[in-house]
């Protein structure tokens, strides 16, 4: 056993790759046999990556690395199976591996950064709040998008420290912008952590942030698995004074039910809604109805991914409160937000940046 739920098997004296393939299948078959656990029938699965020496590596570290890469492929192909290492890795597999190997270190080495994207008032175009979006500045691979590393971070159990880092950084930066609300994305896995509410409470107190200035952006994924638990956590967060936004509205399946049951302050209409708006008149009607529904329920409504003037006019006309998108600003550094706020509200709108070191509790 070489860590957690990972095991290594060394097979020697093999003549062809058929032999490790046969052994791998035998291990999978054996592991799959149901067994009795406290009188209940249980079953486990196993996924295997196979690397051959000397072809795939000449030392322990490189053989294990190759086997690990093959394991990724096997997992991606659906688990409970094995895969042989292939020298050509897909780009996606390379990134997954990179994230797996280096993301933990990236948090410690301060390679993560936050950028902020304004949400503006639909009527005035002035900044109403900002959304924090994480970036990974990798020393050799350049800027890595959260779209690629968040899902791997979730799979590998790194989303909790990552999410905590993001929240701390956002609270620290929020101190520069008195009165401005800051949105932070919360992954479903992070939200379901037993001590999530406590952690948020601790962080906002530590950074002395008015709770009403922190807006957590949750997706439907948060609500589907254990609705009762989610509801309880949301109530606790609200009683602490935090704001809750339902992110990516319109991409899930039963959004309306969620809106009735769960106490959100805001809905954020997904960009894909707007994208299809020009193509078909129908989505325009949909966007219109969603905005109305949101307003009727007393919620704030933000439209995401607003890229052109036509969309802006339409959204303003149907009563959307806030707009976010490249038309107003791409996600930018905290310094650039300083500049925008100064330009709109004068010098008093911005406080000096505080020390940037974020101490993370040991994992
Ligand atoms: P999201 O929460 O829906 O964030 C909006 C994404 O749309 C951002 O991409 C933003 O840069 C992009 N965007 C904004 N306006 C426009 C526009 O006008 N046109 C186009 N084409 N795109 C626009 P980004 O920063 O790459 O983030 C992608 C996703 O990664 C986010 O989607 C969010 O789900 C996730 N994410 C980002 N930061 C974090 C984080 O700190 N924690 C967690 N859990 N997830 C995060
Ligand atoms: Ca978001
Ligand atoms: Ca979104």
PDB file of C-alpha atoms and ligand atoms in Angstrom, residues 114-115 117 131-135 145-147 150 154 159 162-163 166 184-187 190 217 219 247-248 268 270-271 304-307 324-327 329-331, ligand 1:
ATOM      1  CA  UNK A 114      -7.842  36.187  -7.767  1.00  0.00           C
ATOM      2  CA  UNK A 115      -9.190  38.418 -10.469  1.00  0.00           C
ATOM      3  CA  UNK A 117     -15.238  40.903 -12.575  1.00  0.00           C
ATOM      4  CA  UNK A 131     -17.131  38.382  -8.476  1.00  0.00           C
ATOM      5  CA  UNK A 132     -13.867  36.741  -7.448  1.00  0.00           C
ATOM      6  CA  UNK A 133     -12.519  34.290 -10.033  1.00  0.00           C
ATOM      7  CA  UNK A 134      -9.462  32.199  -9.314  1.00  0.00           C
ATOM      8  CA  UNK A 135      -6.424  31.937 -11.604  1.00  0.00           C
ATOM      9  CA  UNK A 145      -8.043  28.313 -16.326  1.00  0.00           C
ATOM     10  CA  UNK A 146     -10.294  27.339 -13.415  1.00  0.00           C
ATOM     11  CA  UNK A 147     -12.491  25.606 -15.980  1.00  0.00           C
ATOM     12  CA  UNK A 150     -11.576  23.137 -10.465  1.00  0.00           C
ATOM     13  CA  UNK A 154     -12.833  18.496  -6.614  1.00  0.00           C
ATOM     14  CA  UNK A 159     -11.207  21.935  -3.482  1.00  0.00           C
ATOM     15  CA  UNK A 162      -8.448  25.881  -2.498  1.00  0.00           C
ATOM     16  CA  UNK A 163     -11.895  27.227  -1.656  1.00  0.00           C
ATOM     17  CA  UNK A 166     -10.104  31.916  -2.280  1.00  0.00           C
ATOM     18  CA  UNK A 184     -17.203  34.009  -4.174  1.00  0.00           C
ATOM     19  CA  UNK A 185     -17.868  30.740  -6.012  1.00  0.00           C
ATOM     20  CA  UNK A 186     -18.417  27.767  -3.747  1.00  0.00           C
ATOM     21  CA  UNK A 187     -18.102  24.250  -5.087  1.00  0.00           C
ATOM     22  CA  UNK A 190     -16.870  22.478  -0.379  1.00  0.00           C
ATOM     23  CA  UNK A 217     -22.408  31.729  -5.442  1.00  0.00           C
ATOM     24  CA  UNK A 219     -24.922  25.997  -8.195  1.00  0.00           C
ATOM     25  CA  UNK A 247     -25.192  30.588 -10.073  1.00  0.00           C
ATOM     26  CA  UNK A 248     -25.527  29.341 -13.660  1.00  0.00           C
ATOM     27  CA  UNK A 268     -27.414  34.673 -11.952  1.00  0.00           C
ATOM     28  CA  UNK A 270     -26.227  31.665 -17.250  1.00  0.00           C
ATOM     29  CA  UNK A 271     -24.376  32.943 -20.267  1.00  0.00           C
ATOM     30  CA  UNK A 304     -23.892  36.786 -16.978  1.00  0.00           C
ATOM     31  CA  UNK A 305     -21.795  36.919 -20.111  1.00  0.00           C
ATOM     32  CA  UNK A 306     -23.209  40.145 -21.511  1.00  0.00           C
ATOM     33  CA  UNK A 307     -21.067  40.833 -24.553  1.00  0.00           C
ATOM     34  CA  UNK A 324     -21.857  41.079 -15.878  1.00  0.00           C
ATOM     35  CA  UNK A 325     -19.762  40.422 -18.941  1.00  0.00           C
ATOM     36  CA  UNK A 326     -17.010  41.477 -21.281  1.00  0.00           C
ATOM     37  CA  UNK A 327     -19.119  44.419 -22.502  1.00  0.00           C
ATOM     38  CA  UNK A 329     -15.155  44.451 -18.072  1.00  0.00           C
ATOM     39  CA  UNK A 330     -13.249  41.213 -18.258  1.00  0.00           C
ATOM     40  CA  UNK A 331     -12.125  39.814 -14.905  1.00  0.00           C
TER      41      UNK A 331
HETATM   42  P1  LIG B   1     -18.755  31.217 -13.503  1.00  0.00           P
HETATM   43  O1  LIG B   1     -18.948  31.296 -12.031  1.00  0.00           O
HETATM   44  O2  LIG B   1     -19.990  31.089 -14.342  1.00  0.00           O
HETATM   45  O3  LIG B   1     -17.930  32.488 -13.882  1.00  0.00           O
HETATM   46  C1  LIG B   1     -18.128  33.232 -15.037  1.00  0.00           C
HETATM   47  C2  LIG B   1     -17.145  32.833 -16.096  1.00  0.00           C
HETATM   48  O4  LIG B   1     -17.535  33.466 -17.336  1.00  0.00           O
HETATM   49  C3  LIG B   1     -15.737  33.316 -15.817  1.00  0.00           C
HETATM   50  O5  LIG B   1     -14.837  32.378 -16.415  1.00  0.00           O
HETATM   51  C4  LIG B   1     -15.683  34.624 -16.583  1.00  0.00           C
HETATM   52  O6  LIG B   1     -14.388  35.015 -16.912  1.00  0.00           O
HETATM   53  C5  LIG B   1     -16.492  34.279 -17.817  1.00  0.00           C
HETATM   54  N1  LIG B   1     -17.099  35.446 -18.452  1.00  0.00           N
HETATM   55  C6  LIG B   1     -17.523  36.571 -17.858  1.00  0.00           C
HETATM   56  N2  LIG B   1     -18.050  37.410 -18.732  1.00  0.00           N
HETATM   57  C7  LIG B   1     -17.938  36.821 -19.945  1.00  0.00           C
HETATM   58  C8  LIG B   1     -18.333  37.218 -21.272  1.00  0.00           C
HETATM   59  O7  LIG B   1     -18.869  38.295 -21.521  1.00  0.00           O
HETATM   60  N3  LIG B   1     -18.079  36.338 -22.267  1.00  0.00           N
HETATM   61  C9  LIG B   1     -17.481  35.138 -22.044  1.00  0.00           C
HETATM   62  N4  LIG B   1     -17.255  34.323 -23.085  1.00  0.00           N
HETATM   63  N5  LIG B   1     -17.122  34.724 -20.814  1.00  0.00           N
HETATM   64  C10 LIG B   1     -17.360  35.567 -19.758  1.00  0.00           C
HETATM   65  P2  LIG B   1     -13.625  31.802 -15.578  1.00  0.00           P
HETATM   66  O8  LIG B   1     -13.020  32.866 -14.736  1.00  0.00           O
HETATM   67  O9  LIG B   1     -12.773  31.055 -16.536  1.00  0.00           O
HETATM   68  O10 LIG B   1     -14.315  30.784 -14.586  1.00  0.00           O
HETATM   69  C11 LIG B   1     -14.933  29.637 -15.069  1.00  0.00           C
HETATM   70  C12 LIG B   1     -15.665  28.937 -13.970  1.00  0.00           C
HETATM   71  O11 LIG B   1     -14.760  28.409 -12.993  1.00  0.00           O
HETATM   72  C13 LIG B   1     -16.588  29.842 -13.168  1.00  0.00           C
HETATM   73  O12 LIG B   1     -17.787  30.000 -13.875  1.00  0.00           O
HETATM   74  C14 LIG B   1     -16.745  29.063 -11.888  1.00  0.00           C
HETATM   75  O13 LIG B   1     -17.737  28.073 -12.035  1.00  0.00           O
HETATM   76  C15 LIG B   1     -15.404  28.396 -11.733  1.00  0.00           C
HETATM   77  N6  LIG B   1     -14.595  29.131 -10.753  1.00  0.00           N
HETATM   78  C16 LIG B   1     -13.850  30.224 -10.932  1.00  0.00           C
HETATM   79  N7  LIG B   1     -13.261  30.610  -9.777  1.00  0.00           N
HETATM   80  C17 LIG B   1     -13.664  29.711  -8.842  1.00  0.00           C
HETATM   81  C18 LIG B   1     -13.407  29.557  -7.426  1.00  0.00           C
HETATM   82  O14 LIG B   1     -12.701  30.338  -6.791  1.00  0.00           O
HETATM   83  N8  LIG B   1     -14.007  28.506  -6.799  1.00  0.00           N
HETATM   84  C19 LIG B   1     -14.825  27.629  -7.474  1.00  0.00           C
HETATM   85  N9  LIG B   1     -15.376  26.627  -6.785  1.00  0.00           N
HETATM   86  N10 LIG B   1     -15.085  27.756  -8.773  1.00  0.00           N
HETATM   87  C20 LIG B   1     -14.515  28.787  -9.461  1.00  0.00           C
END
